[in-house]
Structures are given as C-alpha cells and as structure tokens.
Coordinates of C-alpha atoms in Angstrom, one line a residue:
M269 CA 36.6 31.3 -6.8
T270 CA 38.7 29.2 -4.4
Q271 CA 40.3 25.9 -5.4
M272 CA 37.8 24.0 -3.3
N273 CA 34.7 25.5 -4.9
K274 CA 35.7 24.7 -8.5
P275 CA 34.3 21.2 -8.4
L276 CA 31.1 22.5 -7.0
R277 CA 30.5 24.6 -10.1
Y278 CA 30.1 21.4 -12.0
L279 CA 28.3 19.5 -9.3
Y280 CA 25.4 22.0 -8.8
P281 CA 24.0 21.6 -12.4
V282 CA 24.1 17.9 -12.0
I283 CA 22.2 18.0 -8.7
F284 CA 19.7 20.4 -10.3
L285 CA 19.1 18.0 -13.2
I286 CA 18.7 15.0 -10.9
A287 CA 16.3 16.8 -8.5
S288 CA 14.3 18.0 -11.5
A289 CA 14.0 14.5 -12.9
I290 CA 12.9 13.1 -9.5
G291 CA 10.3 15.9 -9.2
T292 CA 8.9 15.3 -12.6
T293 CA 8.7 11.6 -11.9
M294 CA 6.8 12.2 -8.7
L295 CA 4.4 14.5 -10.6
M296 CA 3.8 12.2 -13.5
S297 CA 3.6 8.8 -11.7
P298 CA -0.1 9.3 -10.7
V299 CA -0.9 10.1 -14.3
Y300 CA 1.0 7.0 -15.4
A301 CA -0.6 4.8 -12.8
E302 CA -4.1 6.1 -13.7
G303 CA -3.4 5.1 -17.3
L304 CA -2.5 1.6 -16.1
G305 CA -5.9 1.4 -14.4
A306 CA -5.2 2.5 -10.8
D307 CA -8.1 3.8 -8.8
Y308 CA -8.2 6.8 -6.5
M309 CA -7.5 4.7 -3.5
S310 CA -4.2 3.4 -5.0
L311 CA -3.2 6.9 -6.0
G312 CA -3.8 8.1 -2.4
I313 CA -1.7 5.2 -1.1
M314 CA 1.1 6.2 -3.5
G315 CA 1.0 9.8 -2.3
A316 CA 0.9 8.8 1.4
L317 CA 3.9 6.4 0.9
H318 CA 5.8 9.1 -0.8
A319 CA 5.1 11.7 2.0
G320 CA 5.9 9.1 4.7
G321 CA 9.2 8.1 3.1
Y322 CA 10.1 11.7 2.6
T323 CA 9.4 12.5 6.3
V324 CA 11.4 9.5 7.6
M325 CA 14.4 10.2 5.4
T326 CA 14.3 13.9 6.4
I327 CA 14.5 13.0 10.0
I328 CA 17.3 10.4 9.5
T329 CA 19.3 12.8 7.3
G330 CA 18.9 15.6 10.0
L331 CA 20.1 13.3 12.7
L332 CA 23.1 12.2 10.7
M333 CA 24.0 15.8 9.9
D334 CA 23.8 16.7 13.5
R335 CA 26.1 13.8 14.5
Y336 CA 28.8 14.3 12.0
E337 CA 30.6 17.6 11.7
K338 CA 31.0 19.5 8.4
I339 CA 34.3 18.9 6.7
R340 CA 36.1 22.1 5.8

C-alpha cells in the first residue's frame, strides 16, 4: 500500500458509518413522524423534499467535480 493510501484505510470505515447512519435516519424518519401524528400528505412531502434535495445536490456536486481537477 502506498504512503498516500494509508490514511484512506482509516477514512473508508468512517465514511461507511456516516453513510449508514444517514441511510438509517432517512428510513426511520417517516416512522418517527407518523408516531408524532403526521398524516400521509406530510410523509409524502417529506419524501419529495428529500428526493428533490438529493437531485439538486447531485447536480451541483457533479458540476463542481467537472470544474476542478482531481488532485494526485
């Protein structure tokens, strides 16, 4: 393993744990909201806002990645 890849060995598990926590939160938030008394319309709006935000951030991230070169 090269010297540059050594820090990545520790970074990948952290990224995995953070992504797992975010995914679990997104799966459980409708259950939590329903427990607080949210109706199906509110749950649909929550899902639509999540999908819209994800779409917008994917486009912005793609544009930024195209603009700036990869550092080697």
